[in-house]
JSON list of C-alpha atoms in Angstrom, two decimals:
[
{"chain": "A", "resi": 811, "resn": "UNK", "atom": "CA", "xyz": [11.22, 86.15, 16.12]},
{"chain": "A", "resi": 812, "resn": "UNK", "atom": "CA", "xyz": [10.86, 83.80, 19.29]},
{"chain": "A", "resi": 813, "resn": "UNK", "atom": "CA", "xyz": [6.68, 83.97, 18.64]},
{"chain": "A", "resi": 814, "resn": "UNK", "atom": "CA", "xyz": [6.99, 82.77, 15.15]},
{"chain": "A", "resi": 815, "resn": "UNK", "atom": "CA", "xyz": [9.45, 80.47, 16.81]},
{"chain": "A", "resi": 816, "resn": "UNK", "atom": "CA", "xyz": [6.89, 79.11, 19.21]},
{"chain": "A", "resi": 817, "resn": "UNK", "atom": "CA", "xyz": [4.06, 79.09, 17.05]},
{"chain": "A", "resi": 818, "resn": "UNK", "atom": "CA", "xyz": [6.19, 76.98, 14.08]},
{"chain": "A", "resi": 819, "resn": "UNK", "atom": "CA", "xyz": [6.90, 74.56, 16.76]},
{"chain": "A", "resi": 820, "resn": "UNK", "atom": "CA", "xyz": [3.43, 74.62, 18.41]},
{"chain": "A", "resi": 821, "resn": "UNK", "atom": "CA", "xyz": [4.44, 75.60, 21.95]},
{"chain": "A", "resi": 822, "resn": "UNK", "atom": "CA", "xyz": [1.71, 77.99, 21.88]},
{"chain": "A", "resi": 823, "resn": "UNK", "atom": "CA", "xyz": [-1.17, 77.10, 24.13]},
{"chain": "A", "resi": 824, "resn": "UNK", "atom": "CA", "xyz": [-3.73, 79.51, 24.45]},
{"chain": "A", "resi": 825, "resn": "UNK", "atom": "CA", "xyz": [-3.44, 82.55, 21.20]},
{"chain": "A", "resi": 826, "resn": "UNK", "atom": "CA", "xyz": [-5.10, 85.12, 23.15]},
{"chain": "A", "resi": 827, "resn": "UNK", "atom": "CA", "xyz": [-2.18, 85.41, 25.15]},
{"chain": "A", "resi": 828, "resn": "UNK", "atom": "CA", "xyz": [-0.05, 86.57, 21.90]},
{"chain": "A", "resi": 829, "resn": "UNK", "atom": "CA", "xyz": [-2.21, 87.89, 20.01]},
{"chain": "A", "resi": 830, "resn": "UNK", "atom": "CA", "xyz": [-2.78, 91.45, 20.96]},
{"chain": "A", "resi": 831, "resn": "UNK", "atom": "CA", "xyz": [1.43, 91.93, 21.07]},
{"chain": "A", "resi": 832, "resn": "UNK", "atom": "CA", "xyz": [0.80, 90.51, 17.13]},
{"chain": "A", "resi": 833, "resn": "UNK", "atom": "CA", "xyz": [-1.24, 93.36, 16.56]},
{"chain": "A", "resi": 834, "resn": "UNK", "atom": "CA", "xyz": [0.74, 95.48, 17.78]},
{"chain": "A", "resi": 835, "resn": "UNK", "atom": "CA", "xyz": [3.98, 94.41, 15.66]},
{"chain": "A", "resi": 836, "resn": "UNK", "atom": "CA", "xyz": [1.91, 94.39, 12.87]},
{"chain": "A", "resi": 837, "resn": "UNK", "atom": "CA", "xyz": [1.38, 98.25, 13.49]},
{"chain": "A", "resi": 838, "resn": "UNK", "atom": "CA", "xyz": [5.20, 99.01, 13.56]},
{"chain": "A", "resi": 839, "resn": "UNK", "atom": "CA", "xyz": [6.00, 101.06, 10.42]},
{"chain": "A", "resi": 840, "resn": "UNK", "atom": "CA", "xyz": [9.96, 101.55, 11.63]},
{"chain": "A", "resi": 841, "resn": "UNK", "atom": "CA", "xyz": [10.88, 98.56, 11.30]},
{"chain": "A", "resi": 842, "resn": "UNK", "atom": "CA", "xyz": [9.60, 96.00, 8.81]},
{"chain": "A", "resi": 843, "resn": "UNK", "atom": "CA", "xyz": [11.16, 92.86, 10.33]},
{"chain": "A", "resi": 844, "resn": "UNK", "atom": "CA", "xyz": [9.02, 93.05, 13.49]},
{"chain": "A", "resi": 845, "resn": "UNK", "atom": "CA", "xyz": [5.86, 92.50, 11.08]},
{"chain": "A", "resi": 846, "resn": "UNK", "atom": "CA", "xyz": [7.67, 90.13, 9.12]},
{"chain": "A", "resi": 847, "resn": "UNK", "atom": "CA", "xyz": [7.56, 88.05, 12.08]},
{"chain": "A", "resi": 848, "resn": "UNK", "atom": "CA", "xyz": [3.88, 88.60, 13.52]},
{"chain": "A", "resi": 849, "resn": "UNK", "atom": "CA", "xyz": [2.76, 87.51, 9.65]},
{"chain": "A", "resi": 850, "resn": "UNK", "atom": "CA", "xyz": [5.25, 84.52, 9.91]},
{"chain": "A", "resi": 851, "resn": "UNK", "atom": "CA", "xyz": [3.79, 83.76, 13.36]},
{"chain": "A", "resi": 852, "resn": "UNK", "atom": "CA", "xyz": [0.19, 83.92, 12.38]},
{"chain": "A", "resi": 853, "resn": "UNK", "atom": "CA", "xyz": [1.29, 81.84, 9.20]},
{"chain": "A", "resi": 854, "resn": "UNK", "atom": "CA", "xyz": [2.18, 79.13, 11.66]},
{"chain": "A", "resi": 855, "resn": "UNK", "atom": "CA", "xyz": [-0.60, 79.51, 13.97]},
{"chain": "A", "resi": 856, "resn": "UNK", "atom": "CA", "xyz": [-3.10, 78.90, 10.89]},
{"chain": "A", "resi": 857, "resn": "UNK", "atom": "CA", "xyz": [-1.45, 75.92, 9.81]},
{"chain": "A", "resi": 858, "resn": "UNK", "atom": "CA", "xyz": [-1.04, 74.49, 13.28]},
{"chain": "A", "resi": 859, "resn": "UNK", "atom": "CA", "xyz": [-5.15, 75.02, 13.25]},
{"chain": "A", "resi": 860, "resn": "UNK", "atom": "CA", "xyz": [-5.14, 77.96, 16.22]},
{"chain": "A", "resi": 861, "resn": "UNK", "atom": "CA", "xyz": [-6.28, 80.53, 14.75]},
{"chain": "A", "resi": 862, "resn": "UNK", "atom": "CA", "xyz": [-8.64, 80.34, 11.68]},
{"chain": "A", "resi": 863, "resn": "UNK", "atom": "CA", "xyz": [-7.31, 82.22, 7.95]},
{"chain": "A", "resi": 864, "resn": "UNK", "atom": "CA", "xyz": [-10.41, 84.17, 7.24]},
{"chain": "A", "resi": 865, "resn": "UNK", "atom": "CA", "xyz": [-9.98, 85.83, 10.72]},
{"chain": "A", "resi": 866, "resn": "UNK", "atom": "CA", "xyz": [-6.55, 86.55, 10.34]},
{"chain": "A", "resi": 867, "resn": "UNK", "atom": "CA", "xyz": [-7.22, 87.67, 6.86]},
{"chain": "A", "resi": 868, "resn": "UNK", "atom": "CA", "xyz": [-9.38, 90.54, 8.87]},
{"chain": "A", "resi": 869, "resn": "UNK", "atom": "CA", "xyz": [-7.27, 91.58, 11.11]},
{"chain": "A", "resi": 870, "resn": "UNK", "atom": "CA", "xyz": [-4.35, 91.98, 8.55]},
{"chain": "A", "resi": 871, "resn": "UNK", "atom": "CA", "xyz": [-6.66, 94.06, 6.42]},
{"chain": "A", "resi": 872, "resn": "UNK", "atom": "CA", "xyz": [-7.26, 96.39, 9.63]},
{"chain": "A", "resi": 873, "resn": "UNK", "atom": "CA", "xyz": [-4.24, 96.36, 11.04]},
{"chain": "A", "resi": 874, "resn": "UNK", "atom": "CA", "xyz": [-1.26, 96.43, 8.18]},
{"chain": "A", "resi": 875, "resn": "UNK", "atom": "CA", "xyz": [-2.96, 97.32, 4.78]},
{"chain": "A", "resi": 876, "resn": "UNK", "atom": "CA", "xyz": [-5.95, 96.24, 2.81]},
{"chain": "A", "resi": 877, "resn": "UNK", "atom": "CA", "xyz": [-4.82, 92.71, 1.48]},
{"chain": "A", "resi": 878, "resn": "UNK", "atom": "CA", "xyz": [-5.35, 94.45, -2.36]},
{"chain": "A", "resi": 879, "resn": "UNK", "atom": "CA", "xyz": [-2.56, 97.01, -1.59]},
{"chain": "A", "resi": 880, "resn": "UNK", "atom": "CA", "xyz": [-0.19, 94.59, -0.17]},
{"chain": "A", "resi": 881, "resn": "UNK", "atom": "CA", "xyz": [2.25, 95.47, -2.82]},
{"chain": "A", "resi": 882, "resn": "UNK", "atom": "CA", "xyz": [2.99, 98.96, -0.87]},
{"chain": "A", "resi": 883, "resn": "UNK", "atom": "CA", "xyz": [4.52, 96.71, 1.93]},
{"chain": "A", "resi": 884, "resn": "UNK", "atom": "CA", "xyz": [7.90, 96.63, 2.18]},
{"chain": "A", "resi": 885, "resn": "UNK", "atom": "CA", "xyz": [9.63, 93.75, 0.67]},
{"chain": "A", "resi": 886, "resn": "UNK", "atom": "CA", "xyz": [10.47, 91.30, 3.80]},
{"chain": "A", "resi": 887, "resn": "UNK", "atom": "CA", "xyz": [7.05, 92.55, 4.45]},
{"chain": "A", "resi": 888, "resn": "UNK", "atom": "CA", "xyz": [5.40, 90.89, 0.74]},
{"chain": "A", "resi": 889, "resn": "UNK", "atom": "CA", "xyz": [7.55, 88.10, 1.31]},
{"chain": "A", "resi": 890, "resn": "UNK", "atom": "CA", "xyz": [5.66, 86.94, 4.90]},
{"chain": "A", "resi": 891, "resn": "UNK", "atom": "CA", "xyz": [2.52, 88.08, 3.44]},
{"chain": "A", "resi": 892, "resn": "UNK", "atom": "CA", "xyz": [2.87, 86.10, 0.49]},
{"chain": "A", "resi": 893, "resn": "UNK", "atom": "CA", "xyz": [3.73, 82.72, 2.49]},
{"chain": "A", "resi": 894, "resn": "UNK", "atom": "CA", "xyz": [0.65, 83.47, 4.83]},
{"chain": "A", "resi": 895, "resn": "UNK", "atom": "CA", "xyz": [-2.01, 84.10, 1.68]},
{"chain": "A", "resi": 896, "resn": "UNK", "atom": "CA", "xyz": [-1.18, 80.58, 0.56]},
{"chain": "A", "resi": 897, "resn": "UNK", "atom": "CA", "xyz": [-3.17, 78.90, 4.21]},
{"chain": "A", "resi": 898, "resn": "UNK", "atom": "CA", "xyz": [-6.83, 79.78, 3.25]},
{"chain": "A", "resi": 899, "resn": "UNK", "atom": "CA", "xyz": [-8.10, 77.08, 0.79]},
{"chain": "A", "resi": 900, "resn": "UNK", "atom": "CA", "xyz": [-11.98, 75.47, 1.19]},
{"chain": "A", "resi": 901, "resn": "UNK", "atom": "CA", "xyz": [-11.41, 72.06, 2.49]},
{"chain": "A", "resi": 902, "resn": "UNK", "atom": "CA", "xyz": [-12.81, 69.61, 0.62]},
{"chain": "A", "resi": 903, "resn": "UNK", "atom": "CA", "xyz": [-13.59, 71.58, -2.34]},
{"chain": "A", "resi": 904, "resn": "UNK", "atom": "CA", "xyz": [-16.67, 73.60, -0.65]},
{"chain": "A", "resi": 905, "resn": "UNK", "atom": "CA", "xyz": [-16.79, 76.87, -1.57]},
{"chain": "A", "resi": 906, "resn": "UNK", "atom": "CA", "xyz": [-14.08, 79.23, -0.77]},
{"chain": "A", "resi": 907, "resn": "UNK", "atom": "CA", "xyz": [-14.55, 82.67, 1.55]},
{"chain": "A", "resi": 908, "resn": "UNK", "atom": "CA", "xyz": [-14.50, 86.42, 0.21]},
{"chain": "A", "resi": 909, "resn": "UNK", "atom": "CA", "xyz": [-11.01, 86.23, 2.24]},
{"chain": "A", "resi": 910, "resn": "UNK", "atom": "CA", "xyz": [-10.00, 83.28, 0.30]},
{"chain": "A", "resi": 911, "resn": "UNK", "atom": "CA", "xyz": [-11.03, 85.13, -3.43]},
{"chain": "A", "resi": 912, "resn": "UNK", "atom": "CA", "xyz": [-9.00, 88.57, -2.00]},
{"chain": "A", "resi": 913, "resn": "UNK", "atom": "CA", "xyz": [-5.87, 86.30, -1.06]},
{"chain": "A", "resi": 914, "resn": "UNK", "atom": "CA", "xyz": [-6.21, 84.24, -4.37]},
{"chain": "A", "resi": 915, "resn": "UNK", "atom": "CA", "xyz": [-6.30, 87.88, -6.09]},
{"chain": "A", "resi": 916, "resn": "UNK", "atom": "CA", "xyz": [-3.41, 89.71, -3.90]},
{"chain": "A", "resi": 917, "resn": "UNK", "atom": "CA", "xyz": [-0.96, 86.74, -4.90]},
{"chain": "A", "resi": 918, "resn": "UNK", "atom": "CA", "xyz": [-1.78, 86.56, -8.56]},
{"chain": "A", "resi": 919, "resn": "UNK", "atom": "CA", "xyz": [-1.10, 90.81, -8.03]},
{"chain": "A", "resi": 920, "resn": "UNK", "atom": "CA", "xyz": [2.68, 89.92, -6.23]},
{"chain": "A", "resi": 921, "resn": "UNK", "atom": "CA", "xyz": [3.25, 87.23, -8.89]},
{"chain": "A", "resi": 922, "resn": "UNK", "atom": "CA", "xyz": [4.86, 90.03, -10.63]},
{"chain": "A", "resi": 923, "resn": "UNK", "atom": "CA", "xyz": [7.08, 91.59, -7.76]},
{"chain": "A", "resi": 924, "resn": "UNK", "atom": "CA", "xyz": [10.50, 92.37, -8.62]},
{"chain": "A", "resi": 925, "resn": "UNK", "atom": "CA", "xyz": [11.52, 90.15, -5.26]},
{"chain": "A", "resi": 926, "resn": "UNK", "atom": "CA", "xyz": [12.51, 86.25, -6.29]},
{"chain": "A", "resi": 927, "resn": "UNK", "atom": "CA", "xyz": [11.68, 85.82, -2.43]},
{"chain": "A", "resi": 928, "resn": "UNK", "atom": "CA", "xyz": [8.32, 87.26, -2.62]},
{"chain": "A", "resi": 929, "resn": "UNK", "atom": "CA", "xyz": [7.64, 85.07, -6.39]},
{"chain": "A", "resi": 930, "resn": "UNK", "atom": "CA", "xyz": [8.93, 82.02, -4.91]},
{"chain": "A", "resi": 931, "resn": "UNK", "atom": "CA", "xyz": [6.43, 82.25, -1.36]},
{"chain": "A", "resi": 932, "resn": "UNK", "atom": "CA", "xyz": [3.53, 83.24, -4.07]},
{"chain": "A", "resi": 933, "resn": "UNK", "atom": "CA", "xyz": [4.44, 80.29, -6.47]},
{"chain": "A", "resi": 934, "resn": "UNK", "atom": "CA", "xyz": [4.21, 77.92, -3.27]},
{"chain": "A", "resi": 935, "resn": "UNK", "atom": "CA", "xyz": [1.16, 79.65, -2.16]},
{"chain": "A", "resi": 936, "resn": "UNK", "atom": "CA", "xyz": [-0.52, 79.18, -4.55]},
{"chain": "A", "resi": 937, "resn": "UNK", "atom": "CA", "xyz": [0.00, 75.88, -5.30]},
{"chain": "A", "resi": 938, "resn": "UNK", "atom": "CA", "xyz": [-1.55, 75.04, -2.06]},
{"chain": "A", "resi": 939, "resn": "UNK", "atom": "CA", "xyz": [-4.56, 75.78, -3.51]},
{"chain": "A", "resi": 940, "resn": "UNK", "atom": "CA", "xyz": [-7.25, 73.88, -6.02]},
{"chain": "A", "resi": 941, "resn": "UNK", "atom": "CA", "xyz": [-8.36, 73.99, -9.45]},
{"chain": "A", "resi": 942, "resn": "UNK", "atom": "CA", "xyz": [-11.60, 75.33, -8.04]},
{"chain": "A", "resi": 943, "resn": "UNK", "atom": "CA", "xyz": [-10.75, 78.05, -6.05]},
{"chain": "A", "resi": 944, "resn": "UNK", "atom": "CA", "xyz": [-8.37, 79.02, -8.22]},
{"chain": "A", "resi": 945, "resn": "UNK", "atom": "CA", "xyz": [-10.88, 79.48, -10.44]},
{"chain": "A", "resi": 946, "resn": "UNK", "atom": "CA", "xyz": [-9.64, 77.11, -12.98]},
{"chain": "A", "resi": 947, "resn": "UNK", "atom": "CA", "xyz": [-11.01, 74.68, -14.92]},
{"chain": "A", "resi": 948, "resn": "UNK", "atom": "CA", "xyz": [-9.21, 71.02, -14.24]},
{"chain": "A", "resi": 949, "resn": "UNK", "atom": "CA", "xyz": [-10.14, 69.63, -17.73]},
{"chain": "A", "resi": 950, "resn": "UNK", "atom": "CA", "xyz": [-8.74, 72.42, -19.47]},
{"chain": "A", "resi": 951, "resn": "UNK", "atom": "CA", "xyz": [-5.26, 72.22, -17.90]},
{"chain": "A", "resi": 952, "resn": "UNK", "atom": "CA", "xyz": [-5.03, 68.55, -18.24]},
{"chain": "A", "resi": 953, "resn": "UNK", "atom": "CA", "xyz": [-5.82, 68.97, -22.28]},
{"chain": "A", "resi": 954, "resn": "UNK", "atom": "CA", "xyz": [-3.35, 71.77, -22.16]},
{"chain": "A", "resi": 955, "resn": "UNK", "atom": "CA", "xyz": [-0.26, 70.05, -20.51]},
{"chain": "A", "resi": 956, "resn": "UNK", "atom": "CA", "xyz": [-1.53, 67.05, -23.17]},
{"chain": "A", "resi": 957, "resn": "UNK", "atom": "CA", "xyz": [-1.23, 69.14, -26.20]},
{"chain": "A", "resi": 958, "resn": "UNK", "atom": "CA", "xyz": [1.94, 71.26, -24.91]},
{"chain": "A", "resi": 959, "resn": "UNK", "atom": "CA", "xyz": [3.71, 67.64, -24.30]},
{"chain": "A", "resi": 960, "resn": "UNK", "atom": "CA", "xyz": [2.21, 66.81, -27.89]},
{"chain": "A", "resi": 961, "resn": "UNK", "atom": "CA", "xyz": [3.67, 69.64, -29.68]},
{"chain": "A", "resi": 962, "resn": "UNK", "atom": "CA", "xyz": [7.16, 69.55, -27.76]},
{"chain": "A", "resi": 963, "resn": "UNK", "atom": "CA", "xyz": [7.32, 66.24, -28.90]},
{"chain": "A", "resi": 964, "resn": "UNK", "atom": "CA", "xyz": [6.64, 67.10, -32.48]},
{"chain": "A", "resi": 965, "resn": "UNK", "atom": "CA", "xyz": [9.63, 69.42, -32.60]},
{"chain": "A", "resi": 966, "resn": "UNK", "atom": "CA", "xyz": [11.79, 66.96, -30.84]},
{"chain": "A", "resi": 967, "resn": "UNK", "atom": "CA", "xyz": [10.98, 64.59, -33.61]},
{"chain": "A", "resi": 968, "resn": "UNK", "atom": "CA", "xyz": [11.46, 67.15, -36.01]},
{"chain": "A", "resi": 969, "resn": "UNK", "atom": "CA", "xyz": [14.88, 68.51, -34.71]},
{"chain": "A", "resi": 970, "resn": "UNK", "atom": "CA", "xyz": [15.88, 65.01, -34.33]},
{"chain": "A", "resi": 971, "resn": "UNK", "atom": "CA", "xyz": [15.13, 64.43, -37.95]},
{"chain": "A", "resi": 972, "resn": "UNK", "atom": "CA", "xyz": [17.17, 67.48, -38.87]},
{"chain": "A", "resi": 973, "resn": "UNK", "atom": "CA", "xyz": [20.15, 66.65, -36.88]},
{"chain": "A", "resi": 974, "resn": "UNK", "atom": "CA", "xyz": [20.36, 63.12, -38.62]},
{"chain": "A", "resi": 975, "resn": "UNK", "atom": "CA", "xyz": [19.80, 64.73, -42.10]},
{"chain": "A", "resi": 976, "resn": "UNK", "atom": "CA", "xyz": [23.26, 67.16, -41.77]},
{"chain": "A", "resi": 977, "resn": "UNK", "atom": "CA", "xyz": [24.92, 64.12, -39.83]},
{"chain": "A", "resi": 978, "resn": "UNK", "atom": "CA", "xyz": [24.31, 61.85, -42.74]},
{"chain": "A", "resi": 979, "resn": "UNK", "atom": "CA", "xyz": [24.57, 64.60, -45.90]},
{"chain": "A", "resi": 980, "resn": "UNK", "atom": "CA", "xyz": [27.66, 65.72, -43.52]},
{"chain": "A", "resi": 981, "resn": "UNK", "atom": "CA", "xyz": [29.08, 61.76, -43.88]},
{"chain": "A", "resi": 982, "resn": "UNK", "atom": "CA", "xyz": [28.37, 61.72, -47.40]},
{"chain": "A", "resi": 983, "resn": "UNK", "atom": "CA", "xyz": [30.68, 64.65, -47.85]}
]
């Protein structure tokens, strides 16, 4: 807990003096918080620019589990994982790494875990991303949320209607 401690509040200076005890608590199988908190730490060592996603990506898939099984983890497990797959988008829409596609595809997999931890850390992941890498078209959402807000306000219009038509026959009575 005190690395991902350190490396949330950037008091780590040089990563190769942490990161082979990472490794190592990524390898524990007894206890699942002690790789809950190497994932957390190399979470925060990403986004504090240290350590770079695609490598990290790497050494999760030799270390813990390929990043396509990661729904065999244990849940505190998912739930690190899942905040740590969110950290890997192209910057300035360039094209995105293999490890960015296989994190993209391992969250859209735990978007249906039975955890509301592990849902909540994949719905924020993977809003971090873009349209692009997501793989979705930006035009096509935009005319979507347009015709969804359409149509909802079509039925509001409609129920309204209704409601004033049995208030009024409802006065009449």
């Amino acid at each position: 807990a005190s690395l991902a401690d350190l490396a949330e509040n950037d008091l780590i200076r040089d990563v190769s003096d942490v990161i082979g005890w990472l490794q190592t608590l990524l390898t524990n199988d007894e206890h699942p918080v002690l790789p809950y908190y190497a994932i957390l730490c190399l979470h925060n060592l990403i986004v504090a620019d240290e350590l770079d996603f695609d490598v990290v990506v790497k050494v999760l898939n030799k270390k813990l589990c390929n990043i396509a099984e990661v729904r065999q983890l244990p849940d505190l497990v998912r739930e690190a994982i899942a905040l740590l797959l969110g950290d890997g988008d192209a910057v300035d829409g360039g094209p995105h790494s293999p490890q960015v596609g296989a994190a993209i595809r391992a969250l859209m997999e735990l978007a249906y875990d039975s955890n509301p931890l592990v849902r909540r850390n994949v719905f924020e992941s993977l809003h971090k991303y873009s349209f692009s890498a997501l793989g979705v078209d930006e035009e096509d959402v935009k005319a979507t949320v347009e015709s969804a807000a359409s149509d909802e306000t079509k039925t509001i219009d409609s129920r309204y209607s209704e409601m004033r038509s049995l208030i009024i026959s409802g006065l009449r009575e």
